């Protein structure tokens, strides 16, 4: 699996940003991103000239748009054409999401708990979602140093609640990037995982050799890991089969002997990503496994300043028959700028229900 650093929420002069697309691309390349999504408010006109800018700066620019309404902001990316947002009422956002899907795109809630009117009209999500299965992702981290912000903690809790209810929704970060400028605050990155052969088939490992639909599909399937520091990845091994982030471990109704075998958990912390573009103070961090059963594991792990990769393998305990495990993710916690925060988290691996407990 190859992991590409992505920024999925940006703006230019074509809405309320103060940067051109080229200035945005140059800034993203300097920060080590492989891809960005341009999500100007209610317009896709800022994409003019994107192919040339992609070639100059060597990063993908994914088409998108932020639906900006009185009842919430919805980020849409990967569309083949403009999706009209103007006819979507408060109780008809499901229709709007369907229109995005018809155009090949995906849709996510942007900063759903950011303070709303009058400070930010429509920033707070008030749409009544009838079908949560249609929601592709929730932007659980918004802005710089997102893990310290209360509104983002509420968004993260919303995502966890939906996973517990059985929905399979991805989680992302988005800077909501409007202008170039220096900041001392940690910048979050959404890493999207693509299969190794998606690179090999194109002949080289440059980001531009990867079709943008490959990245959209990765997010659609939840192959995402979010961080303000090292890249955290998770993989399960059951019955000699590997299950990466976003996949589903099948039930084993017909094979109780397999159900009794332990599932191995493989965790990787890669401190070599985006070298020199982030910092984590030397400390003992805590690596966790969390699921609908609660916090299942907590390990002390040292932070690394020499760019090394750390790997850990543990066994997953069997869940109780009456409370099956539905999903599992990993989190890294540590101290950043004096605050003890969630430094990184993976998206979920799911468990098929209806078989023996895992």
XYZ file of C-alpha atoms in Angstrom:
358
model
C 0.000 0.000 0.000
C 1.300 3.452 -0.932
C 0.046 6.401 1.132
C -0.390 9.809 -0.539
C -0.486 13.010 1.523
C -3.674 14.927 0.678
C -5.293 18.244 1.629
C -9.012 17.917 0.912
C -10.476 21.371 1.663
C -9.063 24.479 -0.069
C -10.222 27.787 -1.570
C -8.999 30.329 -4.099
C -9.930 33.789 -5.371
C -12.874 32.155 -7.126
C -14.714 32.130 -3.777
C -13.492 33.643 -0.503
C -9.828 32.652 -0.718
C -7.019 35.140 -1.256
C -4.794 32.899 -3.381
C -4.715 31.754 -6.978
C -4.774 28.061 -7.836
C -1.084 28.266 -8.721
C -0.221 29.903 -5.380
C -2.247 27.205 -3.607
C -0.478 24.424 -5.523
C 2.942 25.911 -4.830
C 2.168 26.156 -1.116
C 0.853 22.591 -1.016
C 3.937 21.245 -2.806
C 6.206 23.052 -0.334
C 4.324 21.366 2.518
C 4.882 17.932 1.022
C 1.389 17.209 -0.249
C 0.880 14.810 -3.162
C -2.672 15.949 -3.916
C -5.177 18.664 -3.045
C -8.916 18.994 -3.612
C -10.084 22.427 -4.758
C -13.392 23.032 -2.971
C -14.347 26.638 -3.663
C -17.737 27.741 -2.374
C -20.523 26.928 -4.851
C -18.323 27.126 -7.930
C -15.823 25.009 -9.877
C -14.534 27.876 -11.990
C -11.215 27.935 -10.126
C -10.122 24.738 -11.864
C -9.263 26.567 -15.069
C -5.666 25.730 -15.985
C -5.344 22.903 -13.455
C -3.553 20.482 -15.817
C -0.699 22.896 -16.453
C -0.388 23.736 -12.751
C -0.370 20.012 -11.909
C 2.572 19.494 -14.262
C 4.517 22.455 -12.892
C 4.181 21.510 -9.217
C 3.916 17.723 -9.532
C 0.750 17.239 -7.520
C -2.788 16.184 -8.327
C -5.615 18.712 -8.141
C -8.919 16.941 -7.562
C -12.045 18.804 -8.686
C -14.541 19.621 -5.989
C -16.902 22.195 -4.557
C -18.120 23.185 -1.100
C -21.877 23.507 -1.025
C -22.308 26.591 1.138
C -25.839 27.067 2.439
C -27.704 28.412 5.459
C -28.028 24.868 6.892
C -24.497 23.563 6.555
C -21.444 23.228 4.362
C -20.937 20.010 2.414
C -17.660 19.236 0.659
C -18.028 17.385 -2.621
C -15.013 16.061 -4.511
C -14.371 13.994 -7.599
C -17.328 15.290 -9.610
C -17.263 15.162 -13.375
C -19.426 18.289 -13.636
C -21.111 21.021 -11.582
C -23.777 19.739 -9.184
C -26.405 22.390 -8.508
C -26.787 23.066 -4.787
C -29.508 25.732 -4.942
C -32.629 23.551 -4.731
C -31.634 21.532 -1.657
C -33.854 22.301 1.323
C -33.035 21.521 4.925
C -34.855 18.171 4.816
C -33.691 17.206 1.301
C -29.907 16.962 1.609
C -30.202 13.257 0.729
C -31.351 14.333 -2.741
C -28.315 16.576 -3.007
C -25.949 13.758 -2.032
C -27.556 11.545 -4.672
C -26.893 14.185 -7.322
C -23.205 14.251 -6.333
C -23.014 10.460 -6.565
C -24.614 10.478 -10.023
C -21.747 12.672 -11.206
C -19.176 10.240 -9.825
C -18.346 12.321 -6.785
C -18.432 11.790 -3.050
C -19.828 14.029 -0.320
C -18.811 14.810 3.223
C -19.879 17.020 6.120
C -17.521 20.006 6.444
C -16.667 21.228 9.970
C -20.164 20.158 11.205
C -19.849 21.728 14.677
C -18.033 24.970 13.846
C -19.736 27.958 15.454
C -22.531 29.146 13.207
C -24.457 32.338 12.606
C -23.718 35.208 12.988
C -19.992 34.392 13.127
C -20.137 31.941 10.237
C -23.476 31.684 8.514
C -24.284 28.089 7.731
C -21.024 26.665 9.089
C -22.920 24.619 11.704
C -24.529 21.501 10.207
C -28.331 21.620 10.531
C -29.431 19.424 7.614
C -31.649 16.495 8.515
C -29.934 13.430 7.089
C -32.386 10.648 6.329
C -29.861 8.125 5.055
C -26.502 8.166 6.810
C -25.364 5.284 4.598
C -25.158 7.767 1.724
C -22.696 10.041 3.574
C -19.202 9.228 2.323
C -17.149 11.015 4.967
C -17.103 13.460 7.855
C -14.433 16.138 8.130
C -13.678 15.464 11.791
C -10.602 17.708 11.886
C -10.899 21.242 10.473
C -8.318 24.026 10.510
C -4.761 24.038 11.852
C -3.943 22.228 15.117
C -7.361 20.617 14.725
C -7.133 18.025 17.476
C -7.190 20.692 20.203
C -10.441 22.309 19.061
C -13.715 21.537 20.835
C -15.810 21.644 17.654
C -13.546 18.993 16.107
C -13.838 16.784 19.184
C -17.613 16.898 18.726
C -17.206 15.962 15.053
C -14.943 13.062 16.017
C -17.541 11.875 18.547
C -20.253 12.099 15.870
C -18.157 9.871 13.592
C -17.627 7.359 16.414
C -21.355 7.327 17.210
C -22.187 6.562 13.564
C -19.626 3.733 13.464
C -21.217 2.299 16.621
C -24.620 2.463 14.926
C -23.262 0.330 12.093
C -22.611 2.963 9.413
C -19.409 2.769 7.403
C -18.357 6.393 7.014
C -14.816 7.648 6.448
C -13.178 10.428 8.480
C -10.861 13.119 7.103
C -9.100 16.339 7.959
C -9.389 19.588 6.002
C -7.483 22.784 6.635
C -10.181 24.922 5.004
C -7.218 26.657 3.429
C -7.946 30.185 2.222
C -4.578 31.964 2.105
C -0.838 31.457 2.011
C 0.917 32.349 5.223
C 3.209 30.987 7.868
C 1.756 29.238 10.886
C 3.332 27.650 13.936
C 0.297 25.437 14.460
C 0.450 21.769 13.414
C -0.976 21.033 9.969
C -3.048 17.914 9.525
C -2.734 15.532 6.591
C -5.194 12.964 5.267
C -3.202 10.074 3.832
C -5.109 8.031 1.242
C -3.954 4.463 0.609
C -3.714 3.098 -2.918
C -2.732 -0.362 -4.011
C 0.887 -0.830 -5.064
C -0.120 -1.961 -8.561
C -2.004 1.328 -9.100
C 1.435 2.911 -9.192
C 3.296 0.143 -11.011
C 0.822 0.070 -13.887
C 1.628 3.676 -14.595
C 5.352 3.120 -14.767
C 6.655 5.366 -11.997
C 5.860 6.590 -8.513
C 5.122 10.229 -9.226
C 1.812 11.448 -7.891
C 0.760 12.527 -11.370
C 0.977 8.934 -12.612
C -2.015 8.103 -10.398
C -5.450 8.802 -11.787
C -7.530 11.038 -9.541
C -10.334 8.461 -9.531
C -7.945 6.100 -7.731
C -7.688 8.571 -4.865
C -11.437 9.197 -4.825
C -12.052 5.454 -4.645
C -9.587 5.165 -1.747
C -11.571 7.735 0.238
C -14.874 6.204 -0.829
C -13.672 2.900 0.666
C -12.271 4.535 3.793
C -8.582 3.778 3.122
C -7.500 6.875 5.024
C -5.248 7.777 7.929
C -5.157 11.265 9.454
C -2.282 12.851 11.355
C -0.471 15.960 12.508
C 2.707 13.897 12.852
C 3.789 10.384 11.870
C 1.761 8.194 9.528
C -0.184 5.576 11.503
C -1.449 2.492 9.677
C -3.333 -0.601 10.767
C -3.813 -4.062 9.308
C -5.497 -7.201 10.615
C -4.581 -10.764 9.721
C -7.274 -13.417 10.088
C -7.005 -16.957 8.744
C -3.786 -15.922 6.909
C -5.577 -13.149 5.032
C -4.614 -9.477 5.463
C -7.341 -6.864 5.959
C -6.210 -3.239 5.493
C -7.955 -0.066 6.645
C -11.415 0.233 5.108
C -11.877 -3.492 4.505
C -14.224 -5.985 6.180
C -13.237 -9.101 8.093
C -15.798 -11.754 7.085
C -17.827 -13.807 9.546
C -17.095 -17.504 9.757
C -20.454 -19.159 10.359
C -19.464 -22.395 8.633
C -15.983 -22.641 10.162
C -16.084 -22.396 13.975
C -12.487 -23.666 14.160
C -11.387 -20.540 12.292
C -13.440 -18.281 14.546
C -11.505 -19.593 17.530
C -8.172 -18.541 16.048
C -6.785 -15.178 17.182
C -6.713 -12.211 14.837
C -3.318 -10.536 14.589
C -3.135 -6.734 14.664
C -0.276 -5.067 12.793
C 0.397 -1.409 13.618
C 2.967 0.781 11.907
C 4.201 4.234 12.872
C 6.174 5.868 10.063
C 8.189 8.876 11.246
C 9.843 9.343 7.834
C 6.879 11.008 6.120
C 7.132 14.705 5.103
C 10.586 14.961 6.650
C 11.258 18.328 8.286
C 7.696 19.585 7.843
C 6.358 18.651 11.279
C 7.723 18.061 14.762
C 6.765 15.923 17.738
C 8.595 16.538 21.020
C 10.613 13.625 22.367
C 8.293 11.746 24.678
C 6.530 8.488 25.399
C 3.316 8.421 23.372
C 0.379 6.093 23.722
C -0.815 3.857 20.887
C -4.414 2.686 21.238
C -6.846 0.282 19.644
C -10.449 1.494 19.893
C -13.679 -0.123 18.755
C -17.393 -0.195 19.523
C -16.323 -2.243 22.571
C -14.317 0.717 23.881
C -10.548 1.083 24.316
C -9.222 -2.419 23.709
C -5.467 -1.850 23.943
C -3.037 0.847 25.068
C 0.723 0.651 24.442
C 3.492 3.042 25.442
C 5.665 3.891 22.427
C 8.597 6.317 22.170
C 8.491 9.143 19.664
C 11.268 9.057 17.093
C 13.326 11.980 15.836
C 15.441 10.004 13.351
C 12.719 9.162 10.851
C 12.446 5.493 11.664
C 9.519 3.155 11.120
C 8.139 1.259 14.117
C 6.037 -1.874 13.813
C 3.986 -3.607 16.477
C 2.047 -6.868 16.432
C -0.546 -7.900 19.012
C -3.392 -10.393 19.216
C -6.971 -9.233 19.246
C -9.017 -10.666 22.074
C -12.249 -12.438 21.220
C -15.376 -10.360 21.729
C -18.323 -11.507 23.815
C -21.036 -13.435 21.937
C -23.746 -10.962 22.871
C -21.722 -7.837 21.919
C -19.953 -8.440 18.614
C -17.114 -6.266 17.471
C -18.314 -4.060 14.572
C -15.255 -1.968 13.814
C -11.783 -1.145 15.081
C -9.308 1.737 14.569
C -5.964 2.844 15.963
C -5.067 6.163 17.582
C -1.801 7.814 18.650
C -1.885 10.194 21.605
C 0.878 12.515 22.795
C 1.776 16.036 23.907
C 1.907 18.735 21.208
C 2.595 22.378 22.069
C 1.865 21.622 25.715
C -1.478 19.894 25.151
C -2.140 16.166 25.390
C -4.043 15.404 22.182
C -4.887 12.801 19.586
C -1.875 13.025 17.240
C -3.071 10.565 14.600
C -5.853 8.109 13.906
C -6.699 5.538 11.279
C -10.030 4.956 9.649
C -11.834 1.777 10.613
C -11.576 -1.886 9.687
C -15.027 -3.482 9.862
C -16.354 -6.867 10.949
C -19.142 -8.634 9.135
C -21.987 -9.424 11.469
C -23.923 -12.642 11.700
C -21.129 -15.095 12.391
C -19.084 -16.153 15.350
C -17.717 -13.334 17.474
C -14.269 -12.075 16.625
